[in-house]
Short mmCIF file of C-alpha atoms in Angstrom, two decimals:
data_model
loop_
_atom_site.label_atom_id
_atom_site.label_comp_id
_atom_site.label_asym_id
_atom_site.label_seq_id
_atom_site.Cartn_x
_atom_site.Cartn_y
_atom_site.Cartn_z
CA MET B 1 -5.19 8.69 47.13
CA PHE B 2 -6.16 5.43 45.16
CA SER B 3 -6.55 2.09 47.46
CA PRO B 4 -2.94 -0.21 47.31
CA ASN B 5 -5.91 -3.16 46.59
CA PHE B 6 -6.18 -1.44 43.25
CA ASP B 7 -3.00 -2.86 41.08
CA ASP B 8 -2.09 -0.86 38.17
CA ARG B 9 -1.55 -3.69 35.76
CA ALA B 10 -4.50 -5.54 36.76
CA ILE B 11 -7.16 -2.93 36.14
CA ARG B 12 -5.54 -2.09 32.36
CA VAL B 13 -5.79 -5.89 31.69
CA ALA B 14 -9.52 -5.71 33.04
CA ALA B 15 -10.25 -2.33 31.03
CA GLY B 16 -9.04 -4.40 27.25
CA ASN B 17 -10.78 -7.36 28.20
CA TRP B 18 -13.56 -5.48 28.72
CA LEU B 19 -13.20 -3.14 25.77
CA ARG B 20 -12.77 -6.32 23.96
CA GLU B 21 -16.53 -8.08 25.06
CA GLN B 22 -18.29 -5.04 24.00
CA THR B 23 -16.51 -4.86 20.42
CA ASP B 24 -17.57 -8.31 20.12
CA ARG B 25 -20.76 -7.75 21.08
CA PHE B 26 -21.49 -4.13 19.56
CA GLY B 27 -19.02 -3.84 17.11
CA PRO B 28 -15.51 -1.57 16.62
CA GLU B 29 -17.25 1.68 17.42
CA LEU B 30 -18.94 2.41 20.90
CA GLU B 31 -20.80 5.33 22.27
CA TRP B 32 -19.53 7.72 24.52
CA GLU B 33 -21.99 6.99 27.30
CA ARG B 34 -20.78 3.15 27.54
CA LEU B 35 -17.30 4.68 27.61
CA ARG B 36 -17.87 7.03 30.45
CA ALA B 37 -19.54 4.26 32.49
CA GLY B 38 -16.71 2.36 32.23
CA PHE B 39 -16.49 -1.09 33.79
CA ARG B 40 -16.69 -2.69 37.40
CA PHE B 41 -13.73 -3.82 38.96
CA ARG B 42 -13.63 -5.47 42.80
CA GLY B 43 -16.46 -3.31 43.29
CA MET B 44 -15.77 0.27 42.08
CA ARG B 45 -16.42 1.52 38.32
CA ILE B 46 -13.90 2.26 36.58
CA PRO B 47 -15.03 4.81 33.50
CA LEU B 48 -13.04 4.02 30.64
CA MET B 49 -13.42 8.23 29.32
CA ASN B 50 -14.47 11.54 29.93
CA GLN B 51 -14.37 15.04 29.29
CA ARG B 52 -10.79 15.04 28.98
CA GLY B 53 -8.33 14.21 25.91
CA ILE B 54 -6.16 12.06 28.24
CA TRP B 55 -8.17 10.23 31.09
CA LYS B 56 -6.20 8.73 34.16
CA PRO B 57 -9.38 7.79 36.71
CA ARG B 58 -8.99 8.29 40.62
CA GLN B 59 -7.40 4.14 41.13
CA LEU B 60 -4.94 4.67 38.88
CA ALA B 61 -1.35 6.75 38.94
CA MET B 62 -1.16 6.88 35.03
CA PRO B 63 -3.55 7.72 32.46
CA LEU B 64 -5.94 4.86 31.16
CA SER B 65 -6.77 6.32 27.54
CA ILE B 66 -6.15 8.74 25.04
CA THR B 67 -8.98 10.88 22.60
CA THR B 68 -8.95 12.18 19.55
CA SER B 69 -12.10 14.05 19.28
CA PRO B 70 -14.66 13.76 15.99
CA LYS B 71 -13.50 17.41 15.48
CA ASN B 72 -10.26 16.97 15.91
CA PRO B 73 -9.47 20.19 17.59
CA TYR B 74 -5.55 19.48 18.32
CA ALA B 75 -4.62 18.51 15.05
CA ASP B 76 -3.76 14.56 16.02
CA ASP B 77 -2.32 12.72 12.70
CA PHE B 78 -0.56 10.00 11.27
CA ASP B 79 3.16 9.90 10.74
CA ARG B 80 3.53 9.07 6.84
CA GLU B 81 6.85 7.70 7.03
CA THR B 82 6.42 5.66 10.79
CA GLY B 83 2.55 5.26 10.44
CA LEU B 84 3.07 5.87 14.16
CA LEU B 85 -0.05 8.66 15.49
CA ARG B 86 0.92 11.65 16.81
CA TYR B 87 -1.11 13.15 19.61
CA ARG B 88 -0.35 16.32 20.91
CA TYR B 89 0.27 17.76 24.35
CA CYS B 90 -2.20 18.64 26.79
CA GLY B 91 -2.00 22.49 26.53
CA THR B 92 1.86 23.47 26.09
CA ASP B 93 3.34 22.61 29.44
CA PRO B 94 5.22 19.83 28.93
CA GLU B 95 5.16 19.34 32.95
CA HIS B 96 1.22 19.44 33.09
CA ARG B 97 -0.14 16.33 34.92
CA ASP B 98 -1.60 15.08 31.89
CA ASN B 99 1.62 15.38 29.79
CA ALA B 100 3.78 13.86 32.56
CA GLY B 101 1.17 10.94 33.00
CA LEU B 102 1.99 9.94 29.11
CA ARG B 103 5.57 10.06 30.06
CA ARG B 104 5.49 7.81 32.87
CA LEU B 105 3.23 5.26 30.68
CA MET B 106 5.98 5.58 28.16
CA GLU B 107 8.81 5.14 30.95
CA THR B 108 7.09 1.79 31.98
CA GLU B 109 5.57 0.49 28.90
CA GLN B 110 2.29 0.34 30.23
CA PRO B 111 -0.93 0.03 27.64
CA ALA B 112 -3.62 2.25 27.65
CA ALA B 113 -6.62 2.49 25.66
CA TYR B 114 -7.10 4.98 22.10
CA PHE B 115 -10.50 6.58 20.73
CA HIS B 116 -10.52 7.78 18.32
CA GLY B 117 -13.50 9.87 17.33
CA ILE B 118 -15.88 8.62 14.85
CA ARG B 119 -18.69 11.21 14.57
CA PRO B 120 -19.73 13.14 17.53
CA GLY B 121 -20.46 10.41 20.52
CA LEU B 122 -19.01 7.63 18.98
CA TYR B 123 -15.35 6.17 19.27
CA LEU B 124 -13.59 3.56 17.22
CA THR B 125 -11.91 1.54 20.12
CA ILE B 126 -8.02 0.54 19.93
CA TRP B 127 -6.49 -1.81 22.73
CA PRO B 128 -3.50 -1.46 23.56
CA ALA B 129 -2.00 2.13 22.43
CA TYR B 130 1.70 2.32 23.58
CA ILE B 131 3.38 5.46 23.92
CA VAL B 132 6.40 5.23 22.36
CA GLY B 133 7.77 8.56 21.54
CA ASN B 134 8.37 11.77 23.32
CA LEU B 135 8.51 14.50 19.99
CA ALA B 136 9.15 17.75 23.03
CA ASN B 137 9.96 20.29 20.39
CA GLU B 138 6.05 19.35 18.34
CA LEU B 139 4.37 19.48 21.61
CA ALA B 140 3.87 15.36 20.66
CA PHE B 141 3.84 11.72 21.51
CA GLU B 142 3.92 8.61 19.40
CA VAL B 143 1.51 6.11 19.84
CA ALA B 144 1.81 2.86 18.45
CA VAL B 145 -0.43 -0.42 18.52
CA ASP B 146 0.37 -3.62 19.62
CA ASP B 147 -0.83 -7.14 19.62
CA PRO B 148 -3.65 -7.47 22.67
CA ARG B 149 -1.59 -10.43 24.34
CA TYR B 150 1.22 -8.77 24.87
CA ALA B 151 -0.54 -6.24 27.03
CA GLU B 152 -2.44 -9.31 28.73
CA HIS B 153 0.52 -11.25 29.73
CA LEU B 154 3.62 -8.72 30.18
CA SER B 155 3.83 -8.25 33.77
CA GLU B 156 6.70 -5.90 33.63
CA VAL B 157 9.33 -4.16 31.29
CA PRO B 158 11.77 -6.80 29.70
CA PRO B 159 15.05 -6.62 31.28
CA ASP B 160 17.51 -6.64 28.39
CA GLY B 161 16.97 -3.48 27.64
CA ALA B 162 18.03 -1.95 23.90
CA SER B 163 17.55 -5.25 22.05
CA ALA B 164 14.20 -6.01 24.09
CA ALA B 165 12.29 -3.19 22.83
CA ALA B 166 13.96 -2.68 19.75
CA ASP B 167 12.20 -6.08 18.94
CA ARG B 168 9.20 -4.85 20.38
CA SER B 169 9.08 -1.70 18.00
CA LEU B 170 9.39 -3.98 15.13
CA ALA B 171 6.47 -6.07 16.41
CA ARG B 172 4.21 -3.20 16.74
CA GLY B 173 5.26 -2.43 12.87
CA TYR B 174 1.72 -4.31 11.78
CA PRO B 175 -0.76 -3.93 14.55
CA THR B 176 -0.22 -0.07 13.91
CA ARG B 177 -0.57 -0.22 10.14
CA ARG B 178 -3.39 -2.43 10.73
CA ALA B 179 -4.94 0.23 13.02
CA VAL B 180 -4.50 3.50 11.18
CA VAL B 181 -6.04 1.79 8.00
CA ARG B 182 -9.18 1.07 10.42
CA ILE B 183 -9.73 4.43 11.46
CA HIS B 184 -9.12 5.65 7.87
CA GLN B 185 -11.75 2.97 7.04
CA ARG B 186 -14.26 3.89 9.51
CA VAL B 187 -14.32 7.69 9.41
CA PHE B 188 -14.47 7.84 5.40
CA ARG B 189 -17.70 4.93 6.10
CA HIS B 190 -19.24 7.70 8.54
CA ARG B 191 -18.69 9.97 6.13
CA VAL B 192 -19.76 8.65 3.34
CA LEU B 193 -23.08 7.67 4.85
CA HIS B 194 -23.85 10.77 6.31
CA ALA B 195 -23.56 12.22 2.93
CA TYR B 196 -26.09 9.77 1.58
CA ARG B 197 -28.21 9.93 4.43
CA ASN B 198 -27.86 6.64 5.62
CA ARG B 199 -29.45 5.32 2.46
CA CYS B 200 -28.44 2.83 -0.32
CA ALA B 201 -28.10 4.41 -2.98
CA PHE B 202 -29.25 1.84 -5.20
CA CYS B 203 -32.50 0.05 -3.25
CA ARG B 204 -32.75 2.99 -0.67
CA LEU B 205 -32.71 0.64 2.20
CA GLN B 206 -32.24 3.00 5.48
CA GLN B 207 -30.62 0.00 7.65
CA GLU B 208 -27.22 1.73 8.98
CA PRO B 209 -25.78 -1.70 9.81
CA LEU B 210 -26.66 -2.96 6.77
CA LEU B 211 -24.75 0.21 4.48
CA ASP B 212 -21.38 -0.15 3.07
CA ALA B 213 -19.30 2.86 2.08
CA ALA B 214 -18.06 1.16 -1.52
CA ARG B 215 -15.53 2.87 -3.41
CA ILE B 216 -15.63 3.44 -7.02
CA VAL B 217 -12.50 3.48 -7.99
CA PRO B 218 -10.05 0.76 -5.67
CA VAL B 219 -7.55 2.02 -3.70
CA ARG B 220 -5.30 0.48 -6.31
CA ASP B 221 -5.56 3.15 -8.79
CA PRO B 222 -4.08 6.50 -7.97
CA THR B 223 -7.77 8.34 -8.46
CA GLY B 224 -8.74 5.58 -5.76
CA ASP B 225 -8.77 8.22 -2.61
CA LEU B 226 -11.03 8.35 0.65
CA ILE B 227 -13.09 10.49 -0.19
CA VAL B 228 -17.03 10.98 -0.76
CA PRO B 229 -16.80 11.71 -4.55
CA ASN B 230 -15.14 8.09 -4.76
CA ALA B 231 -18.15 6.73 -3.31
CA LEU B 232 -21.49 5.34 -3.15
CA ALA B 233 -23.62 4.17 -0.32
CA LEU B 234 -24.72 0.54 -0.82
CA CYS B 235 -26.52 -2.45 1.16
CA LYS B 236 -24.07 -5.25 1.17
CA ILE B 237 -25.73 -6.84 -1.32
CA HIS B 238 -25.74 -4.14 -3.71
CA HIS B 239 -21.98 -3.52 -2.93
CA ALA B 240 -20.94 -7.05 -3.22
CA ALA B 241 -23.09 -7.03 -6.48
CA PHE B 242 -20.97 -3.74 -7.70
CA ASP B 243 -17.66 -4.76 -6.55
CA ARG B 244 -18.11 -7.89 -9.18
CA PHE B 245 -19.11 -6.63 -11.69
CA PHE B 246 -22.88 -8.07 -11.86
CA MET B 247 -24.22 -4.25 -11.87
CA GLY B 248 -22.57 -1.15 -13.05
CA VAL B 249 -22.94 2.84 -12.92
CA THR B 250 -23.07 5.28 -15.64
CA PRO B 251 -21.49 8.42 -15.54
CA LYS B 252 -24.85 10.26 -15.58
CA GLY B 253 -25.44 7.78 -12.55
CA VAL B 254 -28.01 5.52 -14.05
CA ILE B 255 -27.54 1.58 -12.82
CA GLN B 256 -26.82 -0.87 -15.36
CA VAL B 257 -27.01 -4.91 -14.46
CA ARG B 258 -24.89 -7.15 -16.48
CA PRO B 259 -26.96 -9.10 -19.68
CA ASP B 260 -26.43 -12.06 -18.96
CA LEU B 261 -27.87 -11.68 -15.47
CA LEU B 262 -30.88 -10.03 -16.77
CA GLU B 263 -31.55 -13.02 -18.66
CA GLU B 264 -31.60 -15.17 -15.59
CA GLN B 265 -34.62 -17.01 -13.96
CA ASP B 266 -34.40 -16.95 -10.12
CA GLY B 267 -36.85 -15.73 -7.15
CA PRO B 268 -37.72 -12.38 -6.07
CA MET B 269 -34.49 -11.16 -4.77
CA LEU B 270 -32.48 -11.36 -8.32
CA ARG B 271 -36.57 -10.09 -10.17
CA HIS B 272 -37.11 -7.15 -7.72
CA GLY B 273 -33.59 -6.84 -6.06
CA LEU B 274 -31.16 -6.29 -9.22
CA GLN B 275 -33.14 -6.47 -12.23
CA GLY B 276 -35.55 -4.21 -10.98
CA LEU B 277 -33.19 -1.69 -11.03
CA HIS B 278 -32.09 -1.88 -14.35
CA GLY B 279 -32.07 1.64 -15.70
CA GLN B 280 -33.08 3.82 -12.68
CA SER B 281 -31.24 6.53 -11.43
CA ILE B 282 -28.76 6.59 -8.63
CA GLY B 283 -29.87 8.07 -5.07
CA ARG B 284 -27.07 11.37 -5.12
CA PRO B 285 -26.02 13.05 -1.32
CA ARG B 286 -27.82 16.39 -0.81
CA ARG B 287 -24.64 18.29 -0.90
CA ALA B 288 -23.30 18.97 -4.74
CA ALA B 289 -19.39 18.25 -3.40
CA ASP B 290 -20.52 14.95 -2.65
CA HIS B 291 -21.86 13.79 -5.63
CA PRO B 292 -20.01 11.11 -6.89
CA ASP B 293 -17.39 12.19 -9.62
CA PRO B 294 -18.62 11.59 -13.47
CA ASP B 295 -14.78 10.73 -14.14
CA ARG B 296 -14.50 7.96 -11.72
CA LEU B 297 -17.64 6.44 -12.69
CA ASP B 298 -16.78 6.27 -15.89
CA LEU B 299 -13.97 4.85 -15.23
CA ARG B 300 -15.61 2.06 -13.45
CA TYR B 301 -18.29 1.51 -15.76
CA GLN B 302 -15.87 0.73 -18.32
CA GLU B 303 -13.94 -2.23 -16.30
CA PHE B 304 -17.70 -3.09 -15.79
CA ARG B 305 -18.46 -3.41 -19.61
CA GLN B 306 -15.38 -5.00 -20.12
CA ALA B 307 -16.51 -7.66 -17.64
CA SER B 308 -19.59 -8.06 -19.44
#
């Protein structure tokens, strides 16, 4: 039994505040060890996760977090129409304590944290997440994301029933879609940087915090998929130069610098960081399947030539 001094709502608000402080300090992805260690509340440690996908600390009556593993063995996914996360049951028994706990979260409108595995030991943090549907026939729950201020200030389920629930559902649409985009982008970034061994394809810089996954063909194009062959690992300076057509890459992977930029006189960054790369070959991933797609490079290179 947990102590009556440990108020469920207060712990959840404290968890949200702690997660915000951690992500402000360390970025949106937090290590397993940090989440497992958790935070202190009235003198006791409250872990945010453990090996279980659905985690309930002993101080709480209902789960505090749900986690999708980087390997995603339970096939959690996102509904194409609603954008909601479909989070799979623990096992196949609807009455399993973890599944029953998530139903109670849904019934009481209490928030939980959602951790999406980017790679082993590293998780994108989403707060607050709400269980908004129980798809018993599919052995899955539907999960939406809300504005953090709602979780901090709402003390009980709104009293006006269905209309309030409908309004809340509509309000959650934007933060849920934004969270889904963030998840896809962060997973994409990890895959690209891993393929390029955390090196800029232009200058070979190996400082991971300074690297981006730069799409060759943007998302507005039908071929602008979030896949490694449609990307280059670039440092932030070369990503900006590539996006703004100061630099281009031929279909054979040769770096080109805009002609007028080659004529400019400035400082060592321009001379060595941009002009000095003209005519050099890009770095490529080890796996041929991860190499940049020549057709996509060609599409982008034609835009570079027109902009030049």
